[in-house]
PDB file of C-alpha atoms in Angstrom:
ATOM      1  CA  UNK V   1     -22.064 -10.046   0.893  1.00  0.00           C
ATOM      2  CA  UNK V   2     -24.270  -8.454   3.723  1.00  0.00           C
ATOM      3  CA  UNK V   3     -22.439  -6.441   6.370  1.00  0.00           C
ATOM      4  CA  UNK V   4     -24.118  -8.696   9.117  1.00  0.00           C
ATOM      5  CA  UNK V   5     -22.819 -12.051   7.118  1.00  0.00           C
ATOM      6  CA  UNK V   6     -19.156 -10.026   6.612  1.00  0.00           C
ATOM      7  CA  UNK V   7     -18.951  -9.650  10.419  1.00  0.00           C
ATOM      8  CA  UNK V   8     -19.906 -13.113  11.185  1.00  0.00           C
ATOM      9  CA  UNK V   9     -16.996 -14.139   8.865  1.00  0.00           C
ATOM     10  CA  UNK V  10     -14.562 -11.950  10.773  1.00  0.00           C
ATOM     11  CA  UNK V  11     -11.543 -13.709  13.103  1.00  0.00           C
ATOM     12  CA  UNK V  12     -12.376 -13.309  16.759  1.00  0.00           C
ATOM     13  CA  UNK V  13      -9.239 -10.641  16.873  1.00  0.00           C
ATOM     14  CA  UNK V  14     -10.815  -8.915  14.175  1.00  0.00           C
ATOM     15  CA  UNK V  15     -13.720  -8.387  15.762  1.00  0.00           C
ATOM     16  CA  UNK V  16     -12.044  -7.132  18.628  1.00  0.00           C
ATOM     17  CA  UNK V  17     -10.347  -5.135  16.852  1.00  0.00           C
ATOM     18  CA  UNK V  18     -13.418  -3.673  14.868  1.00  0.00           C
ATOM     19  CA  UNK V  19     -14.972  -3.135  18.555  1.00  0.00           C
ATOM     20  CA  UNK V  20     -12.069  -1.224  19.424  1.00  0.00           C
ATOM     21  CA  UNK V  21     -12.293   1.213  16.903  1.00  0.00           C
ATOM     22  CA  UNK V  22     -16.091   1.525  16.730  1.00  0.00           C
ATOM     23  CA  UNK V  23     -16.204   5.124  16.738  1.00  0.00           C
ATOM     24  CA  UNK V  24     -15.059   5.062  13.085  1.00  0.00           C
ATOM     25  CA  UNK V  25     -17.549   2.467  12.188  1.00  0.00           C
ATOM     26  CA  UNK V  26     -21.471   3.165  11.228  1.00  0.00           C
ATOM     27  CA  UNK V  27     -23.391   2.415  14.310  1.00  0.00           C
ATOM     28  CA  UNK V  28     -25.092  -0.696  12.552  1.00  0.00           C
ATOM     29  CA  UNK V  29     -21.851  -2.426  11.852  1.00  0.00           C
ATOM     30  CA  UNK V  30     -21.077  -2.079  15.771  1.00  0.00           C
ATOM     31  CA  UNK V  31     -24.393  -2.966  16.688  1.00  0.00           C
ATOM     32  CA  UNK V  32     -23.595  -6.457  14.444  1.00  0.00           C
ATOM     33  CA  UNK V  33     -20.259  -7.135  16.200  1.00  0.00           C
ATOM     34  CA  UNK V  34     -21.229  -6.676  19.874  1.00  0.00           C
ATOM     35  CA  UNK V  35     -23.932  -9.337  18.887  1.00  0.00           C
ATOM     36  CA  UNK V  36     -21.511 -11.263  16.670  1.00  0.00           C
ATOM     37  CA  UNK V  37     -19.029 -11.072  19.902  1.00  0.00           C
ATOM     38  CA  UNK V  38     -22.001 -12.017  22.417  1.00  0.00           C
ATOM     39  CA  UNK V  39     -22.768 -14.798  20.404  1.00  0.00           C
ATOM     40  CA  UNK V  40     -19.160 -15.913  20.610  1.00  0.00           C
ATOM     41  CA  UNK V  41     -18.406 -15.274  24.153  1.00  0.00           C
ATOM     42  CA  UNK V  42     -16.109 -12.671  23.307  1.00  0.00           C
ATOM     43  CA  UNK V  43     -18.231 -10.389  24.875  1.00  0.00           C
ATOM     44  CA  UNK V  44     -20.320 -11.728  28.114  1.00  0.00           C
ATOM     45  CA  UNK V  45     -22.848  -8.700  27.749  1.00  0.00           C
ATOM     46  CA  UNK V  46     -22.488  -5.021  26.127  1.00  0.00           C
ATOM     47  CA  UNK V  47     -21.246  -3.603  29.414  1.00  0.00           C
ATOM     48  CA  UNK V  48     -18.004  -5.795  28.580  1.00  0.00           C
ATOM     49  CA  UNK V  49     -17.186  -3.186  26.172  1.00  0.00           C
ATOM     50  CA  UNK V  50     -16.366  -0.948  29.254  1.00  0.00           C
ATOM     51  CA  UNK V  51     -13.360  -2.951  29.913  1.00  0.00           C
ATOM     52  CA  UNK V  52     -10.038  -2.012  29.169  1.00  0.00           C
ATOM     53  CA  UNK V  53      -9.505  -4.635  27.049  1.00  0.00           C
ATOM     54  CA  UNK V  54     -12.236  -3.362  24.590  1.00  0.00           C
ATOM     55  CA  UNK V  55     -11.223   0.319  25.018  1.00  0.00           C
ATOM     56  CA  UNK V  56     -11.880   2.464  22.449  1.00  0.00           C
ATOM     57  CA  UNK V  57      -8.260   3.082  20.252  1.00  0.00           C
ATOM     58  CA  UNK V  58      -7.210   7.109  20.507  1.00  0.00           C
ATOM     59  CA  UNK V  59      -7.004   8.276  16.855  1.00  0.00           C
ATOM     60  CA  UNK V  60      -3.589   8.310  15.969  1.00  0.00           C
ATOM     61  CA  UNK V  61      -1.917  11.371  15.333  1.00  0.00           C
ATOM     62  CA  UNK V  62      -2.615  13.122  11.987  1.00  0.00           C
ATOM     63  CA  UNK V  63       0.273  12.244   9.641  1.00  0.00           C
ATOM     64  CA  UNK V  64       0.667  12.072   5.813  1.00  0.00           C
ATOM     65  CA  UNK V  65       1.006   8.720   5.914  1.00  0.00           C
ATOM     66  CA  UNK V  66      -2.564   7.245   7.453  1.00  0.00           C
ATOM     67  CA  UNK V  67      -2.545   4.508  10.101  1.00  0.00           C
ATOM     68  CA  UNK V  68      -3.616   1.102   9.318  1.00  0.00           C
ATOM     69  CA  UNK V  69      -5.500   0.053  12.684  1.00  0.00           C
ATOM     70  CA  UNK V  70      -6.171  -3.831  11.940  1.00  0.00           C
ATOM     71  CA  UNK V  71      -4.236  -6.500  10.075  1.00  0.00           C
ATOM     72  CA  UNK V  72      -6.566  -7.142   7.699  1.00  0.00           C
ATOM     73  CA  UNK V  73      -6.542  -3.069   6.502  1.00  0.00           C
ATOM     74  CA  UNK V  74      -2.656  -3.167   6.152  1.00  0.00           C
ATOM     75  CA  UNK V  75      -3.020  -7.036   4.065  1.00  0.00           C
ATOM     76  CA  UNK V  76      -5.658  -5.405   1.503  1.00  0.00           C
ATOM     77  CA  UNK V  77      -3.537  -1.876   1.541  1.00  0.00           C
ATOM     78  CA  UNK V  78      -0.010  -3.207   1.396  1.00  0.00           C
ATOM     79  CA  UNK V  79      -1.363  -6.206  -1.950  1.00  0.00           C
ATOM     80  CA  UNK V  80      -3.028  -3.312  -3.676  1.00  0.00           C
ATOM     81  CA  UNK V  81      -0.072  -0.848  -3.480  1.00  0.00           C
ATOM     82  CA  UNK V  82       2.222  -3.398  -4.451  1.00  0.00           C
ATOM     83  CA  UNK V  83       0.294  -4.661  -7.118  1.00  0.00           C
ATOM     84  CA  UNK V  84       0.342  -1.231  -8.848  1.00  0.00           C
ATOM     85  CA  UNK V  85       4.486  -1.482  -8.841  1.00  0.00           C
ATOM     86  CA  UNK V  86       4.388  -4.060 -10.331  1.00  0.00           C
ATOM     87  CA  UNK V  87       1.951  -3.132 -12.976  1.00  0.00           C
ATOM     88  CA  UNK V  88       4.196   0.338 -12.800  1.00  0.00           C
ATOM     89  CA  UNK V  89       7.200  -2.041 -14.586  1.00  0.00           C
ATOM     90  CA  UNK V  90       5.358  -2.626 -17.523  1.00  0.00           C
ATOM     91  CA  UNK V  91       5.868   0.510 -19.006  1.00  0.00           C
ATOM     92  CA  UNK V  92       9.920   0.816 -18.885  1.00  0.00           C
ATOM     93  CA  UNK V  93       9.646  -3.136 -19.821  1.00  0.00           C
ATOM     94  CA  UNK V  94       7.468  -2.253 -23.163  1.00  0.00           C
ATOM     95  CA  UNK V  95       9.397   0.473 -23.695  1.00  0.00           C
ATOM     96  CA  UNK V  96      12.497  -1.129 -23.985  1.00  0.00           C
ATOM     97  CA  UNK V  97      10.980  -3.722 -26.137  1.00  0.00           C
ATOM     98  CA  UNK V  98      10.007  -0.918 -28.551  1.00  0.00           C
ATOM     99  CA  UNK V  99      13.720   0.209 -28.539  1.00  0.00           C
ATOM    100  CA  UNK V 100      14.666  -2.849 -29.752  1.00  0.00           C
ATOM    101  CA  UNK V 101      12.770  -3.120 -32.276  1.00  0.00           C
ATOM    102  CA  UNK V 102      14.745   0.628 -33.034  1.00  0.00           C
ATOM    103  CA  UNK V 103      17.920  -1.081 -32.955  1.00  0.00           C
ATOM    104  CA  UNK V 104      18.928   1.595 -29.495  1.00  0.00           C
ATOM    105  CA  UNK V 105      20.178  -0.777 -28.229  1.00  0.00           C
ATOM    106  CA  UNK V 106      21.360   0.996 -24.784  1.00  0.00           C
ATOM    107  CA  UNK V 107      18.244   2.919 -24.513  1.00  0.00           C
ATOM    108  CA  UNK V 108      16.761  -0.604 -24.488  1.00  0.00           C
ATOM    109  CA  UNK V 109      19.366  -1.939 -22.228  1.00  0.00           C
ATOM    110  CA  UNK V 110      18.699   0.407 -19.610  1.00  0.00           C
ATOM    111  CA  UNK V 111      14.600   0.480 -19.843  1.00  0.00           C
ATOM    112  CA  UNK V 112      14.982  -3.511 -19.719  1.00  0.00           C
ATOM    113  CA  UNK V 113      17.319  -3.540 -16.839  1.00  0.00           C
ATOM    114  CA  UNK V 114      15.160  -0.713 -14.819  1.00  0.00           C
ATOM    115  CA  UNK V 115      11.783  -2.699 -15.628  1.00  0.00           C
ATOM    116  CA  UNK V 116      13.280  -6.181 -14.120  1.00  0.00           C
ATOM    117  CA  UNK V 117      14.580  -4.555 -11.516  1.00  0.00           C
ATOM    118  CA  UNK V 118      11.558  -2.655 -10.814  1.00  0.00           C
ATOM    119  CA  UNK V 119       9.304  -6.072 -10.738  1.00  0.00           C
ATOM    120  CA  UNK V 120      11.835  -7.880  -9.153  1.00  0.00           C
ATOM    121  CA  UNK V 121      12.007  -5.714  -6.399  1.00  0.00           C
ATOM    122  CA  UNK V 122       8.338  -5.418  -6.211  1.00  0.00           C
ATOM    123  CA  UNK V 123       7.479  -8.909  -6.419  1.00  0.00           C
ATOM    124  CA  UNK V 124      10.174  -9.321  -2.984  1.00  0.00           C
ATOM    125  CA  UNK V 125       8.589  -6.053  -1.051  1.00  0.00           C
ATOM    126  CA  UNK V 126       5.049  -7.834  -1.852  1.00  0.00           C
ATOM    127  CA  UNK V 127       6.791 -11.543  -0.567  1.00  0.00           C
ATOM    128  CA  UNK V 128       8.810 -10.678   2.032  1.00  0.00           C
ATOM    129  CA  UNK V 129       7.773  -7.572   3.428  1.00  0.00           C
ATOM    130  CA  UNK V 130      10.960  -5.770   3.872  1.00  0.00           C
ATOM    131  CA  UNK V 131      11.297  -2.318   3.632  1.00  0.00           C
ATOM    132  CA  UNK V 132      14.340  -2.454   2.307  1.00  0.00           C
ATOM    133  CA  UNK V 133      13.176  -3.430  -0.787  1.00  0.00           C
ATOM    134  CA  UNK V 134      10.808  -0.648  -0.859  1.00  0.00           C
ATOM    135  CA  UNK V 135      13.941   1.787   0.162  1.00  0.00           C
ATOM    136  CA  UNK V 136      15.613   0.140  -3.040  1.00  0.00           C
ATOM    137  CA  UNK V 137      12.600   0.698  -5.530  1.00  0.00           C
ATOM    138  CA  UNK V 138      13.248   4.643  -4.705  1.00  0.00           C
ATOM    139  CA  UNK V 139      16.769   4.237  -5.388  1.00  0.00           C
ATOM    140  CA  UNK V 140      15.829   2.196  -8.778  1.00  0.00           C
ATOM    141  CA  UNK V 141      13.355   5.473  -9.393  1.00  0.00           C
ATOM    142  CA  UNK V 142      16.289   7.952  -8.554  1.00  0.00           C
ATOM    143  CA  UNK V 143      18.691   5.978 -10.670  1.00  0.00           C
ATOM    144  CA  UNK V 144      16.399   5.986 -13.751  1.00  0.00           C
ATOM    145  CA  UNK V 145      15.549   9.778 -13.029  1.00  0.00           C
ATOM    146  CA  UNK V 146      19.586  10.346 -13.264  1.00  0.00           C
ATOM    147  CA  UNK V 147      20.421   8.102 -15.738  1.00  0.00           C
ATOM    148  CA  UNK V 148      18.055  10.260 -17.811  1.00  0.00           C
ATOM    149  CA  UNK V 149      19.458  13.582 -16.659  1.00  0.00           C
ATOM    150  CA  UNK V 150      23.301  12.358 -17.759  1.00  0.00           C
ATOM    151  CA  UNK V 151      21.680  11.200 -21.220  1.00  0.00           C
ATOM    152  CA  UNK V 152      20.597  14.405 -21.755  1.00  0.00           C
ATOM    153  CA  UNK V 153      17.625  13.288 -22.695  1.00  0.00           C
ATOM    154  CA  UNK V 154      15.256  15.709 -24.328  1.00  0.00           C
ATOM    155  CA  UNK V 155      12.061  15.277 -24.702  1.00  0.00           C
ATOM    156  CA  UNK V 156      11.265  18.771 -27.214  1.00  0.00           C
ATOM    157  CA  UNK V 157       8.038  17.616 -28.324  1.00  0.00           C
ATOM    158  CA  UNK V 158       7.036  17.640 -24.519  1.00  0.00           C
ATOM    159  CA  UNK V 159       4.767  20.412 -23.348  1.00  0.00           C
ATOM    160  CA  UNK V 160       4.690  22.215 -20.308  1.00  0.00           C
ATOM    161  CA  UNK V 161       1.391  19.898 -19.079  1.00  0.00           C
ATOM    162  CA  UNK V 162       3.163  16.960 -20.294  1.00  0.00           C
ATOM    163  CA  UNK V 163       5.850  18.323 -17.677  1.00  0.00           C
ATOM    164  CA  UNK V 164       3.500  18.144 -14.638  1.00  0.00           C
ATOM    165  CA  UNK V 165       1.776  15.454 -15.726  1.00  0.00           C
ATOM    166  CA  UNK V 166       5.581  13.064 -15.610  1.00  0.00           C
ATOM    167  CA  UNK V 167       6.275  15.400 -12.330  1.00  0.00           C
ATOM    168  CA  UNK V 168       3.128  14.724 -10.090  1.00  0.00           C
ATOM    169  CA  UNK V 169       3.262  10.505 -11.571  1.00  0.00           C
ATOM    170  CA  UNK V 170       7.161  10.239 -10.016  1.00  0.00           C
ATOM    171  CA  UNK V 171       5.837  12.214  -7.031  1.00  0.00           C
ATOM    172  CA  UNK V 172       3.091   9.880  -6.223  1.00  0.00           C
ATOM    173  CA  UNK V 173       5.261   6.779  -7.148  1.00  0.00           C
ATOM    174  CA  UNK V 174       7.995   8.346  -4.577  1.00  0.00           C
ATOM    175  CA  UNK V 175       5.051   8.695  -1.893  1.00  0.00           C
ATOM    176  CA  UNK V 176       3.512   4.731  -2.402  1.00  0.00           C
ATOM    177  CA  UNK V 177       6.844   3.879  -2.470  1.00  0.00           C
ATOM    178  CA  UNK V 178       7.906   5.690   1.506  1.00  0.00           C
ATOM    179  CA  UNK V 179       4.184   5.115   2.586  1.00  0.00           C
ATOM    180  CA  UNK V 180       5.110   0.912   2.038  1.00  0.00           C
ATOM    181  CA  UNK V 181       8.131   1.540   3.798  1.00  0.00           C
ATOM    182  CA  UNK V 182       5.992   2.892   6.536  1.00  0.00           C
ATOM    183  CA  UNK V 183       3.724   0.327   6.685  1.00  0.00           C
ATOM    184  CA  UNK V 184       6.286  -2.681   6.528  1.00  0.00           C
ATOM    185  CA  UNK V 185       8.374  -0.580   9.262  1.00  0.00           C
ATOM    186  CA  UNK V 186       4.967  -0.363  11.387  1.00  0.00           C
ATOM    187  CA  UNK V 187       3.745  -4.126  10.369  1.00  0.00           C
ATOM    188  CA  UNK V 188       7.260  -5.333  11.659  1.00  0.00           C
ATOM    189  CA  UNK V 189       7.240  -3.313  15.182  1.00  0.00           C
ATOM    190  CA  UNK V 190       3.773  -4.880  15.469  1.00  0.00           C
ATOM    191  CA  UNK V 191       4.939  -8.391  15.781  1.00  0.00           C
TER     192      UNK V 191
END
């Protein structure tokens, strides 16, 4: 689809809110909404943007968790993130299907139990938009991380790459997981 043609398709409050924040957009793209908002009456004339109204946003603070300036951003952000969680409970699911198979059963138990959870949870943080679902994914993660620290579970064939490979893929899970929590907790003040 052609950025002019993607503009026109945009909801008169997100093209206000694109004009708004036109300093972070490519002078072409701004050049198609003030003529995309003319052509709606949204804008009277290009000195409109002057008003406060269409005031250009202040860039938000710098934080480790970015800001989302339109609704549309935090829709596309929040599915995608979410999405990956639940593709994230495959892996403890499989696993404990595997274990079955092993006849552990309590190894299976617990990778079963911590998979549903996991996409249960995920599938109500993507459908209701709660953070408190997101708040209990981390306590699913830190359950599971425990769980395997009271098992005494080694893993001897592991190398020390292996190690910070497991490490940095709970760290980033940990960070989607308070970044949603964010973003729901901002969403909600919103409205």
């Amino acid at each position: 689809m052609e950025l002019k043609e993607r503009i026109g398709n945009l909801t008169d409050e997100a093209l206000i809110d694109l004009l708004r924040q036109r300093n972070s957009y490519e002078p072409i793209a701004v050049q198609f909404a003030i003529e995309e908002a003319i052509k709606r009456g949204v804008l009277q004339s290009k000195a409109d943007l002057d008003l406060a109204q269409f005031a250009v946003s202040e860039k938000s603070t710098k934080s480790i968790f970015p800001h989302l300036t339109t609704a549309l951003q935090f829709s596309k952000v929040f599915s995608s993130l979410t999405r990956m969680l639940c593709l994230i409970a495959v892996v403890p699911l499989v696993l404990g299907l595997l274990e079955l198979t092993e006849n552990n059963s309590n190894e299976a138990a617990f990778l079963l139990l911590t998979g549903g959870s996991w996409l249960t949870l995920s599938v109500l943080l993507a459908r209701q938009k709660k953070a408190v679902f997101a708040y209990a994914l981390i306590g699913v993660l830190v359950a599971a991380l425990g769980y395997m620290a009271l098992q005494k579970m080694t893993f001897s064939y592991l190398q020390l790459a292996d190690w910070v490979v497991i490490a940095v893929g709970i760290l980033l899970i940990a960070y989607v997981l308070f970044y949603l929590a964010v973003l729901v907790n901002r969403y909600q003040a919103k409205k």
